[in-house]
Amino acid sequence: MGEPNAKPADATDAQLIARWQRGDQRAAAALVERHAKPLARFAASLGARDEVEELVQDTFVRAFGALETFRSDSSLRTWLFTICKRLMLDRRRSERRRRDKVELEEEHAVVEFDALDGMVGDETAQRVRDAMERLSPLQRQVFTLRVTEGLPYGEIAGLVESTEGACRVHYHNAIKSIKEYLSDD
Amino acid sequence: MTDCLNDQMRDQLPLLALGALSGADEVAVRAHVATCASCRAELEAIGHSRRVLDAVAPAVDVATIVAALPAPHLRVVAPDHTAVQPKPGRAPWMTRSYLAAAASLLIVASLASPYLMRMGDGPKGAGVPDSSVSVVPRGATSTVPTATTVSSTPAPASTALAVDGGLSDISDDDLRTLLAELESLEATIAVEPATIRAPIVEGSGTF
């Protein structure tokens, strides 16, 4: 671990957690600042739409309420992703109970990834969007975690409850599909 | 275009795009990309995808989230050289028990001491063995009967005791009387335990 009194931006997650546990609210702000955007990306890859911001906030609230239980076996970010995914599934289950709708299952969730609606984009971006809409949720999650976070396949496998080999295949299928969309004339 | 068969290099492309490769790895992957059209196209696709995924994620208000966070369970913080560590193997309740026991012993000893003192003050003539014990009602005259004159009737609660000689020589009856006298006394601990102050926490309440 580095300098314990490092500036929040330079401090490690573990140092910031320790500071927050001693009552330093600036450390909490630094942690949220650091992980909010990746969490939002991940939430969007799960199919969250208007609820991304709320989901991210709930994730942080839940995580900070249980930081005592956080073990450094995985990174804080991966732990946050896990909480976020569980919250998302809980929401989908609640919605399903209320409206008798099916959620997050592959054939249904494909059409839920319309978070890109209204996104201003050039033709290339539109093609990427089209390609992503056709990915399965699992492919999309694996691809997002690999491309935006650079997580190793083993860590991704733990998050999406799959195997490392399967995640590698999901990633390669996803990138192949996107490449094909981009190369279509 | 056929996919590159070098899976090891392909796996590194997202990390190259993120700038997460170490020096030697980055040089090797860049060298490969320079000679592989498929990996160049893949690297380009990864870059486009990242931009799209960044655009998908809405901006989040950090201040709002921080305001919603629960308060931390504050931990005691003390510099290492001044850290207060509990003694190993001794729980606080044990310490309190030891203190209570010690206080009780002191009280008993202080209550018993006048009787022991009076033992030493009694007549120690040749005809009076040290082991003699006398029981004298309060306010009685100076006549101190010897052990041979002790009445067989139980002494009243107000009975004062005069003990001559060592405690080991007290008869059973006299010992019972002495204990009854001690039990009739109410003992209180005069010293309150020290107040445990709330620990000082670092950076509390600051933002």
Tab-separated table of C-alpha atoms in Angstrom:
chain	number	residue	atom	x	y	z
A	1	MET	CA	0.000	0.000	0.000
A	2	GLY	CA	1.237	3.450	-0.810
A	3	GLU	CA	1.359	6.647	1.132
A	4	PRO	CA	-1.520	6.582	3.626
A	5	ASN	CA	-1.997	10.345	3.464
A	6	ALA	CA	-1.940	10.584	-0.316
A	7	LYS	CA	-4.404	12.923	-1.989
A	8	PRO	CA	-7.760	11.243	-2.608
A	9	ALA	CA	-7.145	11.091	-6.350
A	10	ASP	CA	-3.813	9.316	-5.805
A	11	ALA	CA	-4.869	7.052	-2.979
A	12	THR	CA	-5.726	3.420	-3.531
A	13	ASP	CA	-9.242	2.146	-3.006
A	14	ALA	CA	-8.163	0.432	0.211
A	15	GLN	CA	-6.700	3.666	1.571
A	16	LEU	CA	-9.851	5.584	0.703
A	17	ILE	CA	-12.040	2.952	2.333
A	18	ALA	CA	-9.973	3.169	5.502
A	19	ARG	CA	-10.240	6.953	5.511
A	20	TRP	CA	-13.992	6.854	5.025
A	21	GLN	CA	-14.311	4.386	7.873
A	22	ARG	CA	-12.534	6.960	10.032
A	23	GLY	CA	-15.131	9.542	9.070
A	24	ASP	CA	-13.511	11.271	6.086
A	25	GLN	CA	-16.324	12.108	3.663
A	26	ARG	CA	-13.853	13.296	1.030
A	27	ALA	CA	-12.672	9.735	0.695
A	28	ALA	CA	-16.215	8.620	-0.055
A	29	ALA	CA	-16.529	11.309	-2.712
A	30	ALA	CA	-13.265	10.186	-4.296
A	31	LEU	CA	-14.426	6.573	-4.403
A	32	VAL	CA	-17.734	7.514	-5.985
A	33	GLU	CA	-15.993	9.786	-8.472
A	34	ARG	CA	-13.629	6.988	-9.443
A	35	HIS	CA	-16.174	4.214	-9.925
A	36	ALA	CA	-19.432	5.911	-10.889
A	37	LYS	CA	-18.814	6.105	-14.629
A	38	PRO	CA	-17.686	2.474	-15.042
A	39	LEU	CA	-20.674	1.417	-12.973
A	40	ALA	CA	-22.987	3.420	-15.193
A	41	ARG	CA	-21.475	1.764	-18.271
A	42	PHE	CA	-21.932	-1.637	-16.728
A	43	ALA	CA	-25.514	-0.886	-15.689
A	44	ALA	CA	-26.265	0.192	-19.246
A	45	SER	CA	-24.769	-3.035	-20.562
A	46	LEU	CA	-27.157	-4.903	-18.271
A	47	GLY	CA	-30.060	-3.265	-20.052
A	48	ALA	CA	-30.797	-0.518	-17.568
A	49	ARG	CA	-32.190	2.520	-19.306
A	50	ASP	CA	-33.688	5.444	-17.436
A	51	GLU	CA	-32.786	3.780	-14.200
A	52	VAL	CA	-29.018	3.793	-14.652
A	53	GLU	CA	-28.364	6.698	-12.328
A	54	GLU	CA	-30.684	5.327	-9.671
A	55	LEU	CA	-29.103	1.917	-9.993
A	56	VAL	CA	-25.627	3.376	-9.604
A	57	GLN	CA	-26.678	5.292	-6.511
A	58	ASP	CA	-28.323	2.252	-4.974
A	59	THR	CA	-25.197	0.260	-5.665
A	60	PHE	CA	-23.023	2.749	-3.808
A	61	VAL	CA	-25.436	3.006	-0.902
A	62	ARG	CA	-25.590	-0.760	-0.603
A	63	ALA	CA	-21.833	-1.108	-0.935
A	64	PHE	CA	-20.937	1.566	1.604
A	65	GLY	CA	-23.390	0.032	4.033
A	66	ALA	CA	-21.511	-3.234	3.783
A	67	LEU	CA	-17.923	-2.112	3.313
A	68	GLU	CA	-17.008	-3.938	6.523
A	69	THR	CA	-17.678	-7.159	4.655
A	70	PHE	CA	-15.613	-6.247	1.609
A	71	ARG	CA	-12.613	-8.493	1.217
A	72	SER	CA	-9.798	-7.539	-1.073
A	73	ASP	CA	-9.950	-10.859	-2.895
A	74	SER	CA	-11.311	-8.927	-5.846
A	75	SER	CA	-11.091	-5.274	-6.731
A	76	LEU	CA	-13.581	-2.834	-5.284
A	77	ARG	CA	-14.840	-2.146	-8.797
A	78	THR	CA	-15.600	-5.791	-9.454
A	79	TRP	CA	-17.376	-5.978	-6.107
A	80	LEU	CA	-19.449	-2.936	-7.079
A	81	PHE	CA	-20.315	-4.570	-10.392
A	82	THR	CA	-21.508	-7.653	-8.542
A	83	ILE	CA	-23.773	-5.584	-6.307
A	84	CYS	CA	-25.039	-3.623	-9.287
A	85	LYS	CA	-25.922	-6.777	-11.167
A	86	ARG	CA	-27.765	-8.240	-8.185
A	87	LEU	CA	-29.724	-5.047	-7.728
A	88	MET	CA	-30.611	-5.084	-11.396
A	89	LEU	CA	-31.798	-8.662	-11.208
A	90	ASP	CA	-33.824	-7.850	-8.084
A	91	ARG	CA	-35.482	-5.021	-9.933
A	92	ARG	CA	-36.268	-7.196	-12.888
A	93	ARG	CA	-37.723	-9.867	-10.640
A	94	SER	CA	-39.892	-7.293	-8.898
A	95	GLU	CA	-41.079	-5.968	-12.215
A	96	ARG	CA	-41.793	-9.463	-13.402
A	97	ARG	CA	-43.847	-10.197	-10.330
A	98	ARG	CA	-45.736	-6.970	-10.734
A	99	ARG	CA	-46.327	-7.065	-14.419
A	100	ASP	CA	-45.853	-10.715	-15.126
A	101	LYS	CA	-43.135	-9.882	-17.551
A	102	VAL	CA	-40.010	-11.781	-18.286
A	103	GLU	CA	-36.706	-10.037	-17.837
A	104	LEU	CA	-33.071	-10.353	-18.715
A	105	GLU	CA	-33.580	-13.633	-20.458
A	106	GLU	CA	-31.651	-13.664	-23.647
A	107	GLU	CA	-34.460	-13.515	-26.179
A	108	HIS	CA	-36.250	-10.687	-24.374
A	109	ALA	CA	-33.387	-8.579	-23.184
A	110	VAL	CA	-32.054	-8.009	-26.667
A	111	VAL	CA	-34.781	-5.489	-27.313
A	112	GLU	CA	-34.228	-3.838	-23.954
A	113	PHE	CA	-30.810	-2.560	-24.898
A	114	ASP	CA	-32.114	0.591	-26.420
A	115	ALA	CA	-30.143	2.884	-24.197
A	116	LEU	CA	-28.488	4.105	-27.359
A	117	ASP	CA	-31.741	5.546	-28.624
A	118	GLY	CA	-31.388	9.176	-29.474
A	119	MET	CA	-27.646	9.022	-29.364
A	120	VAL	CA	-26.173	11.361	-31.824
A	121	GLY	CA	-23.790	9.414	-33.876
A	122	ASP	CA	-22.174	9.109	-37.128
A	123	GLU	CA	-22.684	6.142	-39.329
A	124	THR	CA	-19.937	4.190	-37.617
A	125	ALA	CA	-21.488	4.697	-34.206
A	126	GLN	CA	-24.846	3.680	-35.574
A	127	ARG	CA	-23.376	0.483	-36.904
A	128	VAL	CA	-21.740	-0.296	-33.614
A	129	ARG	CA	-25.034	0.351	-31.917
A	130	ASP	CA	-26.835	-1.980	-34.292
A	131	ALA	CA	-24.263	-4.635	-33.673
A	132	MET	CA	-24.530	-4.300	-29.897
A	133	GLU	CA	-28.283	-4.488	-29.983
A	134	ARG	CA	-27.956	-7.897	-31.539
A	135	LEU	CA	-25.547	-9.232	-29.007
A	136	SER	CA	-26.926	-11.452	-26.311
A	137	PRO	CA	-26.946	-9.871	-22.830
A	138	LEU	CA	-24.162	-12.168	-21.769
A	139	GLN	CA	-22.060	-11.288	-24.795
A	140	ARG	CA	-22.728	-7.612	-24.176
A	141	GLN	CA	-21.746	-7.807	-20.541
A	142	VAL	CA	-18.558	-9.705	-21.265
A	143	PHE	CA	-17.667	-7.390	-24.123
A	144	THR	CA	-18.329	-4.257	-22.052
A	145	LEU	CA	-16.284	-5.487	-19.112
A	146	ARG	CA	-13.390	-6.471	-21.364
A	147	VAL	CA	-13.367	-3.401	-23.574
A	148	THR	CA	-14.134	-0.661	-21.080
A	149	GLU	CA	-12.552	-2.086	-17.928
A	150	GLY	CA	-9.949	-4.467	-19.279
A	151	LEU	CA	-10.968	-7.065	-16.719
A	152	PRO	CA	-9.309	-10.467	-17.067
A	153	TYR	CA	-11.581	-13.237	-18.271
A	154	GLY	CA	-11.416	-15.007	-14.936
A	155	GLU	CA	-12.812	-11.980	-13.151
A	156	ILE	CA	-15.460	-11.471	-15.810
A	157	ALA	CA	-16.475	-15.106	-15.434
A	158	GLY	CA	-17.095	-14.580	-11.723
A	159	LEU	CA	-19.222	-11.541	-12.444
A	160	VAL	CA	-21.406	-13.075	-15.111
A	161	GLU	CA	-21.458	-16.496	-13.459
A	162	SER	CA	-19.866	-18.298	-16.339
A	163	THR	CA	-16.527	-19.894	-17.093
A	164	GLU	CA	-13.347	-18.213	-18.222
A	165	GLY	CA	-13.351	-20.162	-21.489
A	166	ALA	CA	-16.965	-19.306	-22.205
A	167	CYS	CA	-16.276	-15.634	-21.546
A	168	ARG	CA	-13.368	-15.693	-23.974
A	169	VAL	CA	-15.666	-17.152	-26.625
A	170	HIS	CA	-18.389	-14.595	-25.867
A	171	TYR	CA	-15.910	-11.785	-26.274
A	172	HIS	CA	-14.524	-13.039	-29.559
A	173	ASN	CA	-18.002	-13.627	-30.958
A	174	ALA	CA	-19.013	-10.120	-29.941
A	175	ILE	CA	-16.003	-8.396	-31.475
A	176	LYS	CA	-16.364	-10.477	-34.607
A	177	SER	CA	-19.982	-9.403	-34.954
A	178	ILE	CA	-19.120	-5.741	-34.467
A	179	LYS	CA	-16.293	-5.935	-36.950
A	180	GLU	CA	-18.669	-7.425	-39.501
A	181	TYR	CA	-21.169	-4.607	-38.993
A	182	LEU	CA	-18.431	-2.055	-39.397
A	183	SER	CA	-17.105	-3.627	-42.566
A	184	ASP	CA	-20.532	-3.959	-44.243
A	185	ASP	CA	-20.928	-1.726	-47.220
B	1	MET	CA	-10.824	-10.552	-43.854
B	2	THR	CA	-9.892	-13.591	-41.835
B	3	ASP	CA	-9.400	-13.282	-38.109
B	4	CYS	CA	-5.886	-13.232	-36.741
B	5	LEU	CA	-4.874	-16.627	-35.409
B	6	ASN	CA	-2.638	-15.144	-32.740
B	7	ASP	CA	-5.098	-15.307	-29.844
B	8	GLN	CA	-2.486	-14.125	-27.389
B	9	MET	CA	-2.110	-10.856	-29.274
B	10	ARG	CA	-5.841	-10.484	-29.881
B	11	ASP	CA	-6.526	-10.846	-26.184
B	12	GLN	CA	-4.234	-7.920	-25.485
B	13	LEU	CA	-5.976	-5.512	-27.859
B	14	PRO	CA	-8.577	-4.209	-25.354
B	15	LEU	CA	-5.791	-3.567	-22.880
B	16	LEU	CA	-3.757	-1.766	-25.519
B	17	ALA	CA	-6.770	0.439	-26.266
B	18	LEU	CA	-7.106	1.192	-22.551
B	19	GLY	CA	-3.397	1.952	-22.213
B	20	ALA	CA	-3.202	-0.759	-19.575
B	21	LEU	CA	-0.251	-2.714	-20.948
B	22	SER	CA	3.182	-2.557	-19.415
B	23	GLY	CA	6.074	-1.256	-21.497
B	24	ALA	CA	7.387	-4.493	-22.982
B	25	ASP	CA	3.930	-5.911	-23.646
B	26	GLU	CA	2.789	-2.717	-25.295
B	27	VAL	CA	5.794	-2.686	-27.609
B	28	ALA	CA	5.170	-6.316	-28.611
B	29	VAL	CA	1.453	-5.828	-29.275
B	30	ARG	CA	2.015	-2.621	-31.230
B	31	ALA	CA	4.601	-4.397	-33.342
B	32	HIS	CA	2.104	-7.129	-34.097
B	33	VAL	CA	-0.700	-4.703	-34.915
B	34	ALA	CA	1.574	-2.890	-37.326
B	35	THR	CA	1.859	-6.050	-39.396
B	36	CYS	CA	-1.658	-7.528	-38.924
B	37	ALA	CA	-4.599	-5.957	-40.784
B	38	SER	CA	-7.129	-8.030	-38.866
B	39	CYS	CA	-5.861	-6.821	-35.501
B	40	ARG	CA	-5.764	-3.238	-36.756
B	41	ALA	CA	-9.421	-3.544	-37.733
B	42	GLU	CA	-10.212	-5.133	-34.396
B	43	LEU	CA	-8.409	-2.408	-32.490
B	44	GLU	CA	-10.408	0.157	-34.451
B	45	ALA	CA	-13.663	-1.666	-33.633
B	46	ILE	CA	-12.734	-1.721	-29.958
B	47	GLY	CA	-12.132	2.022	-30.042
B	48	HIS	CA	-15.526	2.687	-31.636
B	49	SER	CA	-17.222	0.385	-29.168
B	50	ARG	CA	-15.666	2.152	-26.211
B	51	ARG	CA	-16.895	5.500	-27.454
B	52	VAL	CA	-20.399	4.127	-27.915
B	53	LEU	CA	-20.426	2.506	-24.488
B	54	ASP	CA	-19.160	5.721	-22.901
B	55	ALA	CA	-21.957	7.623	-24.589
B	56	VAL	CA	-24.515	5.111	-23.349
B	57	ALA	CA	-23.580	5.617	-19.732
B	58	PRO	CA	-25.337	8.715	-18.423
B	59	ALA	CA	-23.496	11.186	-16.259
B	60	VAL	CA	-24.072	10.595	-12.585
B	61	ASP	CA	-24.172	13.247	-9.891
B	62	VAL	CA	-21.414	12.355	-7.474
B	63	ALA	CA	-22.583	14.834	-4.819
B	64	THR	CA	-26.071	13.346	-4.767
B	65	ILE	CA	-24.699	9.854	-4.352
B	66	VAL	CA	-22.284	10.884	-1.597
B	67	ALA	CA	-25.109	12.636	0.254
B	68	ALA	CA	-27.117	9.412	0.159
B	69	LEU	CA	-24.348	7.245	1.570
B	70	PRO	CA	-24.764	5.793	5.050
B	71	ALA	CA	-22.548	7.081	7.820
B	72	PRO	CA	-19.460	5.000	8.399
B	73	HIS	CA	-19.112	2.842	11.481
B	74	LEU	CA	-16.341	4.889	12.971
B	75	ARG	CA	-13.233	3.061	13.981
B	76	VAL	CA	-10.913	3.993	16.831
B	77	VAL	CA	-7.774	5.467	15.407
B	78	ALA	CA	-4.647	5.867	17.445
B	79	PRO	CA	-1.065	6.267	16.313
B	80	ASP	CA	0.803	3.008	16.593
B	81	HIS	CA	3.039	4.171	19.442
B	82	THR	CA	0.098	5.256	21.534
B	83	ALA	CA	-2.350	2.586	20.526
B	84	VAL	CA	-4.244	1.256	23.488
B	85	GLN	CA	-4.270	-2.466	23.269
B	86	PRO	CA	-6.269	-4.630	25.636
B	87	LYS	CA	-4.118	-7.025	27.580
B	88	PRO	CA	-4.185	-10.366	25.852
B	89	GLY	CA	-6.375	-12.976	27.429
B	90	ARG	CA	-8.071	-10.661	29.912
B	91	ALA	CA	-11.543	-9.455	29.130
B	92	PRO	CA	-12.816	-6.199	30.643
B	93	TRP	CA	-15.369	-8.024	32.748
B	94	MET	CA	-12.563	-10.063	34.276
B	95	THR	CA	-10.715	-6.908	35.266
B	96	ARG	CA	-13.840	-5.579	36.934
B	97	SER	CA	-14.291	-8.867	38.779
B	98	TYR	CA	-10.749	-8.734	40.077
B	99	LEU	CA	-11.245	-5.183	41.278
B	100	ALA	CA	-14.467	-6.114	43.054
B	101	ALA	CA	-12.824	-9.092	44.709
B	102	ALA	CA	-9.870	-7.016	45.831
B	103	ALA	CA	-12.190	-4.343	47.242
B	104	SER	CA	-14.166	-6.974	49.126
B	105	LEU	CA	-11.021	-8.392	50.645
B	106	LEU	CA	-9.934	-4.953	51.761
B	107	ILE	CA	-13.304	-4.298	53.395
B	108	VAL	CA	-13.313	-7.608	55.221
B	109	ALA	CA	-9.772	-7.070	56.364
B	110	SER	CA	-10.531	-3.577	57.611
B	111	LEU	CA	-13.612	-4.793	59.490
B	112	ALA	CA	-11.773	-7.659	61.023
B	113	SER	CA	-8.719	-5.684	62.021
B	114	PRO	CA	-10.205	-4.140	65.239
B	115	TYR	CA	-10.989	-7.592	66.523
B	116	LEU	CA	-7.551	-8.775	65.666
B	117	MET	CA	-6.089	-5.717	67.322
B	118	ARG	CA	-8.102	-6.375	70.405
B	119	MET	CA	-6.731	-9.877	70.462
B	120	GLY	CA	-3.294	-8.406	70.868
B	121	ASP	CA	-4.492	-5.963	73.579
B	122	GLY	CA	-6.016	-8.621	75.797
B	123	PRO	CA	-4.383	-9.965	78.973
B	124	LYS	CA	-1.549	-12.195	78.181
B	125	GLY	CA	-0.660	-13.473	81.565
B	126	ALA	CA	0.796	-16.822	82.236
B	127	GLY	CA	-2.630	-18.187	83.068
B	128	VAL	CA	-4.283	-16.845	79.947
B	129	PRO	CA	-3.419	-18.767	76.849
B	130	ASP	CA	-3.273	-16.869	73.601
B	131	SER	CA	-5.949	-19.069	72.227
B	132	SER	CA	-8.589	-17.819	74.662
B	133	VAL	CA	-11.592	-16.096	73.089
B	134	SER	CA	-13.992	-13.802	74.858
B	135	VAL	CA	-17.403	-12.637	73.766
B	136	VAL	CA	-18.422	-9.405	75.383
B	137	PRO	CA	-21.732	-7.638	74.988
B	138	ARG	CA	-21.443	-3.979	73.947
B	139	GLY	CA	-21.255	-1.731	76.947
B	140	ALA	CA	-20.142	-4.482	79.213
B	141	THR	CA	-17.717	-3.772	81.945
B	142	SER	CA	-14.093	-4.501	81.782
B	143	THR	CA	-14.446	-7.961	83.104
B	144	VAL	CA	-13.336	-10.166	80.343
B	145	PRO	CA	-14.313	-13.707	80.744
B	146	THR	CA	-12.036	-16.318	79.486
B	147	ALA	CA	-12.939	-18.980	77.053
B	148	THR	CA	-13.937	-21.210	79.833
B	149	THR	CA	-16.678	-18.784	80.846
B	150	VAL	CA	-18.253	-18.270	77.423
B	151	SER	CA	-21.961	-18.729	77.601
B	152	SER	CA	-23.381	-21.452	75.482
B	153	THR	CA	-26.296	-19.250	74.379
B	154	PRO	CA	-25.877	-17.580	70.983
B	155	ALA	CA	-24.727	-14.048	71.163
B	156	PRO	CA	-27.196	-11.381	70.028
B	157	ALA	CA	-26.616	-9.517	66.777
B	158	SER	CA	-25.320	-6.544	68.638
B	159	THR	CA	-22.728	-8.553	70.367
B	160	ALA	CA	-19.230	-7.207	70.086
B	161	LEU	CA	-16.394	-9.571	69.856
B	162	ALA	CA	-13.115	-9.585	71.591
B	163	VAL	CA	-10.616	-11.936	70.198
B	164	ASP	CA	-7.487	-12.872	71.967
B	165	GLY	CA	-4.901	-14.862	70.159
B	166	GLY	CA	-4.833	-15.970	66.513
B	167	LEU	CA	-7.836	-16.620	64.291
B	168	SER	CA	-6.734	-20.195	63.964
B	169	ASP	CA	-7.600	-20.667	67.598
B	170	ILE	CA	-11.186	-19.335	67.346
B	171	SER	CA	-13.788	-21.896	68.243
B	172	ASP	CA	-16.552	-22.748	65.800
B	173	ASP	CA	-19.215	-20.900	67.792
B	174	ASP	CA	-17.125	-17.784	68.028
B	175	LEU	CA	-16.265	-17.920	64.377
B	176	ARG	CA	-19.962	-18.126	63.481
B	177	THR	CA	-20.642	-15.143	65.687
B	178	LEU	CA	-17.834	-13.196	64.058
B	179	LEU	CA	-19.094	-13.993	60.593
B	180	ALA	CA	-22.659	-13.064	61.554
B	181	GLU	CA	-21.368	-9.737	62.781
B	182	LEU	CA	-19.502	-9.137	59.550
B	183	GLU	CA	-22.465	-10.056	57.419
B	184	SER	CA	-24.689	-7.635	59.264
B	185	LEU	CA	-22.508	-4.784	58.092
B	186	GLU	CA	-23.260	-3.132	54.793
B	187	ALA	CA	-20.267	-2.641	52.575
B	188	THR	CA	-20.093	-0.220	49.687
B	189	ILE	CA	-17.293	0.541	47.325
B	190	ALA	CA	-16.281	4.130	47.810
B	191	VAL	CA	-14.386	4.502	44.555
B	192	GLU	CA	-16.287	4.793	41.312
B	193	PRO	CA	-14.711	3.199	38.250
B	194	ALA	CA	-12.960	5.622	35.938
B	195	THR	CA	-15.079	6.980	33.118
B	196	ILE	CA	-14.185	5.571	29.715
B	197	ARG	CA	-13.889	8.488	27.400
B	198	ALA	CA	-15.135	8.399	23.817
B	199	PRO	CA	-12.248	7.824	21.405
B	200	ILE	CA	-10.976	10.645	19.291
B	201	VAL	CA	-11.661	10.026	15.641
B	202	GLU	CA	-9.671	11.425	12.798
B	203	GLY	CA	-11.241	13.797	10.344
B	204	SER	CA	-14.703	13.420	11.782
B	205	GLY	CA	-17.289	15.647	10.229
B	206	THR	CA	-14.982	17.194	7.709
B	207	PHE	CA	-15.649	17.351	4.053
